[in-house]
Coordinates of C-alpha atoms in Angstrom, one line a residue:
X1 CA -140.7 -44.7 50.7
X2 CA -139.5 -48.2 51.8
X3 CA -138.0 -46.6 55.0
X4 CA -141.1 -44.6 55.7
X5 CA -143.3 -47.7 55.4
X6 CA -140.8 -49.9 57.2
X7 CA -141.1 -52.5 54.4
X8 CA -138.9 -54.2 52.0
X9 CA -140.8 -55.9 49.1
X10 CA -140.8 -59.7 49.2
X11 CA -139.7 -59.8 45.6
X12 CA -136.4 -58.1 46.6
X13 CA -135.8 -60.7 49.3
X14 CA -135.5 -63.6 46.8
X15 CA -131.9 -64.2 45.6
X16 CA -129.6 -66.7 43.9
X17 CA -126.4 -67.7 45.6
X18 CA -123.7 -68.7 43.1
X19 CA -121.0 -71.0 44.5
X20 CA -117.7 -70.2 42.8
X21 CA -114.2 -71.7 43.5
X22 CA -111.5 -69.6 45.1
X23 CA -108.5 -69.2 42.8
X24 CA -105.2 -70.9 43.3
X25 CA -106.3 -73.6 45.7
X26 CA -104.4 -76.9 45.7
X27 CA -107.6 -78.9 46.2
X28 CA -111.3 -78.3 45.9
X29 CA -112.6 -81.2 48.0
X30 CA -113.2 -78.8 50.9
X31 CA -116.1 -76.3 51.2
X32 CA -113.6 -73.7 52.3
X33 CA -112.2 -73.6 48.8
X34 CA -115.4 -72.0 47.5
X35 CA -117.0 -68.6 47.9
X36 CA -120.7 -67.9 47.8
X37 CA -121.8 -64.7 46.0
X38 CA -125.4 -63.5 46.2
X39 CA -127.1 -62.3 43.0
X40 CA -129.9 -59.8 43.7
X41 CA -132.6 -58.0 41.8
X42 CA -131.0 -55.0 40.0
X43 CA -133.5 -52.5 41.2
X44 CA -133.1 -53.6 44.8
X45 CA -129.3 -53.2 44.5
X46 CA -129.8 -49.6 43.3
X47 CA -132.0 -48.8 46.3
X48 CA -129.6 -50.6 48.7
X49 CA -126.8 -48.5 47.3
X50 CA -128.6 -45.3 48.1
X51 CA -129.4 -46.5 51.6
X52 CA -125.8 -47.7 52.2
X53 CA -124.5 -44.3 51.2
X54 CA -126.8 -42.5 53.6
X55 CA -126.2 -45.0 56.4
X56 CA -122.4 -44.6 56.2
X57 CA -122.7 -40.8 56.2
X58 CA -124.8 -40.9 59.4
X59 CA -122.6 -43.4 61.3
X60 CA -119.4 -41.5 60.2
X61 CA -120.8 -38.2 61.4
X62 CA -121.6 -39.5 64.9
X63 CA -118.2 -41.3 65.2
X64 CA -119.8 -44.7 65.9
X65 CA -117.3 -46.6 63.6
X66 CA -114.3 -47.8 65.6
X67 CA -111.1 -45.9 64.6
X68 CA -109.3 -49.2 63.9
X69 CA -111.8 -50.2 61.1
X70 CA -110.3 -49.7 57.7
X71 CA -112.4 -52.0 55.6
X72 CA -116.0 -51.9 54.3
X73 CA -116.0 -48.1 54.3
X74 CA -115.8 -45.5 51.5
X75 CA -112.4 -43.8 51.0
X76 CA -110.6 -46.5 52.9
X77 CA -108.7 -49.5 51.5
X78 CA -106.0 -52.1 52.1
X79 CA -103.5 -49.3 51.4
X80 CA -104.7 -47.5 54.6
X81 CA -104.1 -50.7 56.6
X82 CA -100.6 -51.3 55.1
X83 CA -99.6 -47.7 55.8
X84 CA -101.0 -47.8 59.4
X85 CA -99.1 -51.0 60.2
X86 CA -95.9 -49.6 58.7
X87 CA -96.3 -46.5 60.9
X88 CA -96.9 -48.6 64.0
X89 CA -93.8 -50.6 63.4
X90 CA -91.5 -47.7 62.7
X91 CA -92.8 -45.7 65.7
X92 CA -91.9 -48.7 67.8
X93 CA -88.4 -48.8 66.5
X94 CA -87.9 -45.1 67.5
X95 CA -88.5 -46.3 71.1
X96 CA -86.1 -49.2 70.8
X97 CA -89.0 -51.8 70.7
X98 CA -89.9 -54.5 68.3
X99 CA -93.5 -55.0 67.0
X100 CA -95.2 -58.3 67.0
X101 CA -98.5 -58.9 65.2
X102 CA -101.1 -61.6 65.4
X103 CA -103.4 -61.8 62.4
X104 CA -106.6 -63.7 62.5
X105 CA -109.7 -64.3 60.3
X106 CA -113.3 -64.6 61.4
X107 CA -114.8 -67.8 60.0
X108 CA -117.8 -67.4 57.6
X109 CA -118.2 -63.8 58.8
X110 CA -120.9 -62.5 56.4
X111 CA -123.2 -65.5 56.6
X112 CA -122.9 -65.7 60.4
X113 CA -124.2 -62.2 61.4
X114 CA -127.1 -62.5 63.8
X115 CA -130.1 -60.5 62.6
X116 CA -131.6 -59.8 66.1
X117 CA -128.2 -58.6 67.3
X118 CA -127.7 -56.5 64.2
X119 CA -131.0 -54.6 64.9
X120 CA -129.8 -53.9 68.5
X121 CA -126.6 -52.5 67.1
X122 CA -128.5 -50.2 64.7
X123 CA -130.6 -49.0 67.6
X124 CA -127.3 -48.3 69.5
X125 CA -126.1 -46.2 66.6
X126 CA -129.0 -43.8 67.3
X127 CA -130.8 -44.1 64.0
X128 CA -134.4 -42.9 63.5
X129 CA -136.8 -45.6 64.6
X130 CA -138.1 -45.7 61.0
X131 CA -134.7 -46.8 59.9
X132 CA -134.4 -49.6 62.4
X133 CA -138.0 -50.7 61.7
X134 CA -137.1 -50.9 58.0
X135 CA -134.1 -53.1 58.7
X136 CA -136.1 -55.3 61.0
X137 CA -138.3 -56.0 58.0
X138 CA -135.4 -56.0 55.5
X139 CA -133.6 -58.9 57.2
X140 CA -136.4 -61.3 57.7
X141 CA -138.3 -63.8 55.4
X142 CA -135.4 -63.9 52.9
X143 CA -134.9 -66.9 50.7
X144 CA -132.2 -68.1 48.3
X145 CA -131.4 -70.9 46.0
X146 CA -127.9 -72.2 45.4
X147 CA -126.4 -72.4 41.9
X148 CA -123.2 -74.5 41.3
X149 CA -122.3 -74.9 37.6
X150 CA -125.4 -76.3 36.1
X151 CA -126.9 -77.6 39.3
X152 CA -129.6 -75.6 41.1
X153 CA -131.1 -76.2 44.5
X154 CA -134.7 -75.5 45.8
X155 CA -135.2 -72.3 47.7
X156 CA -134.1 -72.2 51.3
X157 CA -135.1 -69.7 54.0
X158 CA -132.2 -67.5 55.1
X159 CA -132.6 -66.3 58.7
X160 CA -129.0 -65.3 59.5
X161 CA -126.2 -63.4 57.8
X162 CA -126.0 -60.7 55.1
X163 CA -125.4 -61.5 51.5
X164 CA -121.9 -61.0 50.1
X165 CA -122.9 -59.1 47.1
X166 CA -125.4 -56.8 48.6
X167 CA -124.5 -53.0 48.7
X168 CA -125.6 -53.0 52.3
X169 CA -123.4 -55.9 53.5
X170 CA -120.2 -53.9 53.9
X171 CA -121.6 -51.2 56.2
X172 CA -123.9 -53.5 58.1
X173 CA -121.0 -55.9 58.8
X174 CA -118.8 -52.9 59.8
X175 CA -121.4 -51.7 62.3
X176 CA -121.7 -55.3 63.7
X177 CA -118.0 -55.4 64.4
X178 CA -117.7 -51.8 65.7
X179 CA -119.5 -52.6 69.0
X180 CA -117.3 -55.7 69.4
X181 CA -114.1 -53.7 68.9
X182 CA -115.2 -51.1 71.4
X183 CA -115.9 -53.8 74.0
X184 CA -112.6 -55.6 73.2
X185 CA -110.6 -52.4 73.5
X186 CA -112.2 -51.6 76.8
X187 CA -111.3 -55.0 78.2
X188 CA -107.7 -54.7 77.1
X189 CA -107.5 -51.3 78.9
X190 CA -109.0 -52.7 82.1
X191 CA -106.5 -55.6 82.1
X192 CA -103.6 -53.3 81.1
X193 CA -102.8 -55.3 78.0
X194 CA -101.0 -52.9 75.6
X195 CA -102.6 -54.2 72.4
X196 CA -103.4 -52.2 69.3
X197 CA -106.1 -53.3 66.8
X198 CA -106.3 -53.0 63.1
X199 CA -109.5 -54.4 61.4
X200 CA -110.2 -54.9 57.7
X201 CA -113.7 -56.5 57.6
X202 CA -113.2 -60.1 58.7
X203 CA -109.4 -59.8 58.6
X204 CA -107.9 -58.2 61.7
X205 CA -104.7 -58.2 63.6
X206 CA -103.3 -57.4 67.1
X207 CA -100.0 -55.6 67.4
X208 CA -97.9 -55.2 70.6
X209 CA -94.6 -53.5 71.1
X210 CA -91.9 -54.7 73.6
X211 CA -88.2 -55.3 74.0
X212 CA -88.9 -58.9 74.7
X213 CA -90.6 -61.4 72.4
X214 CA -91.6 -63.5 75.4
X215 CA -93.5 -60.5 76.8
X216 CA -95.1 -59.8 73.4
X217 CA -96.2 -63.5 73.0
X218 CA -97.7 -63.4 76.5
X219 CA -99.8 -60.3 75.6
X220 CA -100.9 -61.8 72.3
X221 CA -101.9 -65.1 74.0
X222 CA -104.1 -63.2 76.5
X223 CA -105.7 -61.0 73.8
X224 CA -106.4 -64.0 71.6
X225 CA -108.1 -65.7 74.5
X226 CA -110.3 -62.7 75.3
X227 CA -111.2 -62.3 71.6
X228 CA -112.2 -65.9 71.3
X229 CA -114.7 -65.7 74.2
X230 CA -116.0 -62.3 73.0
X231 CA -116.6 -63.5 69.4
X232 CA -118.5 -66.5 70.8
X233 CA -120.9 -64.2 72.6
X234 CA -121.4 -62.4 69.2
X235 CA -122.1 -65.7 67.4
X236 CA -118.8 -65.7 65.6
X237 CA -115.6 -67.8 65.7
X238 CA -112.0 -67.5 64.7
X239 CA -110.7 -69.6 61.8
X240 CA -107.7 -70.8 63.6
X241 CA -106.0 -72.3 60.5
X242 CA -105.5 -68.8 59.2
X243 CA -104.0 -67.3 62.3
X244 CA -100.5 -66.0 61.8
X245 CA -97.8 -64.3 63.9
X246 CA -95.1 -62.0 62.6
X247 CA -92.3 -60.2 64.3
X248 CA -90.8 -56.9 62.9
X249 CA -87.2 -56.4 64.0
X250 CA -84.1 -54.7 62.8
X251 CA -81.8 -57.1 64.6
X252 CA -78.8 -58.3 62.7
X253 CA -77.6 -61.9 62.4
X254 CA -79.7 -65.0 63.2
X255 CA -83.3 -64.2 64.0
X256 CA -85.1 -66.9 65.8
X257 CA -88.0 -65.6 68.0
X258 CA -89.9 -68.0 70.2
X259 CA -93.0 -69.7 68.9
X260 CA -96.5 -68.8 70.2
X261 CA -98.5 -71.8 71.4
X262 CA -102.2 -71.2 71.0
X263 CA -103.1 -74.9 71.3
X264 CA -104.7 -74.4 74.8
X265 CA -107.2 -72.1 73.1
X266 CA -107.8 -74.4 70.1
X267 CA -105.4 -72.6 67.9
X268 CA -102.1 -73.7 66.3
X269 CA -98.5 -73.4 67.4
X270 CA -97.3 -70.3 65.5
X271 CA -93.7 -69.5 64.3
X272 CA -92.7 -66.2 62.6
X273 CA -91.7 -66.5 59.0
X274 CA -89.1 -64.6 56.9
X275 CA -91.9 -62.8 55.1
X276 CA -95.7 -62.4 55.6
X277 CA -98.4 -61.6 53.1
X278 CA -101.2 -59.5 54.5
X279 CA -104.0 -57.7 52.6
X280 CA -101.9 -57.8 49.4
X281 CA -98.7 -56.5 51.1
X282 CA -95.6 -58.7 51.4
X283 CA -93.9 -57.6 54.6
X284 CA -90.4 -58.6 55.8
X285 CA -89.2 -58.1 59.3
X286 CA -87.1 -55.0 58.4
X287 CA -89.7 -53.4 56.3
X288 CA -87.4 -53.3 53.2
X289 CA -90.3 -54.3 50.9
X290 CA -87.9 -56.0 48.6
X291 CA -90.0 -59.1 48.2
X292 CA -93.1 -57.0 47.8
X293 CA -91.6 -55.0 45.0
X294 CA -90.1 -58.1 43.3
X295 CA -93.5 -59.9 43.4
X296 CA -95.5 -57.1 41.9
X297 CA -92.8 -56.2 39.4
X298 CA -92.7 -59.8 38.1
X299 CA -96.5 -59.8 38.0
X300 CA -96.6 -56.6 36.0
X301 CA -94.0 -57.9 33.5
X302 CA -96.0 -61.2 33.1
X303 CA -99.2 -59.2 32.4
X304 CA -97.5 -57.1 29.8
X305 CA -96.1 -60.3 28.1
X306 CA -99.6 -61.8 28.1
X307 CA -101.1 -58.6 26.5
X308 CA -98.4 -58.8 23.9
X309 CA -99.3 -62.4 23.0
X310 CA -103.0 -61.4 22.8
X311 CA -102.1 -58.5 20.5
X312 CA -100.1 -60.8 18.2
X313 CA -102.9 -63.3 17.9
X314 CA -104.9 -63.3 14.8

């Protein structure tokens, strides 16, 4: 009925945004140490869930989603991203090449999505005009108040972004990025930059295979430059402080690859570490996964011990 009428009730557009601290932060004097979660009307969440299911089915059936996108979709998870990256690295080794990765994060991704551009993307998908008209109404005239501990703010108009907590936010954000990734991939091909892309919502990475780390770094620098400019045209920016480089290599002895200087692009000077944590995986350069297994084995043992203490409590 809502889609047929092209209308989303005003009552469903009112939300409460709860500001919660991110765990394990050394300091909480920076806004980045907090996450905002949108609390919505329960009935509206049920309707959004149904719409999200149908929308994902449609875009999956017409192959609009970019193949590199492994997040924000049903039946895909961080495990898919970890397996895909492992396959890329091992396939490179069979060719006698090392794999270098550049991981980056989009700053304030969900709150930064432009509503007008999102509607254009939905039209590009080829949806029924009734659906795009519905979303044109769904996204406007929204308001929220912020709740932090016992403090509550007045209501503010929200004219940008999608709420992190809405059932529609994963698929809408995925569609927003799909068009960007297709454009990015096309630019890499036109410039003969041999870069592969893996995307998991706002966490993505570039991978390149070569026999020379200097060649790999050159390709990664160019791709980062292209990405920065393209994101800017989409109203998005890279969070440079979270950008990381990692080199996978089976070389024996001392391993000291050259650093990657992204400072001309506003980024940091990056040096590869002995291990790298990405989407819950702890990678080492030889893909032995020893540190990954040790970390999660110790975490499991600690959990069992805690459960035992709770069981013995009276």
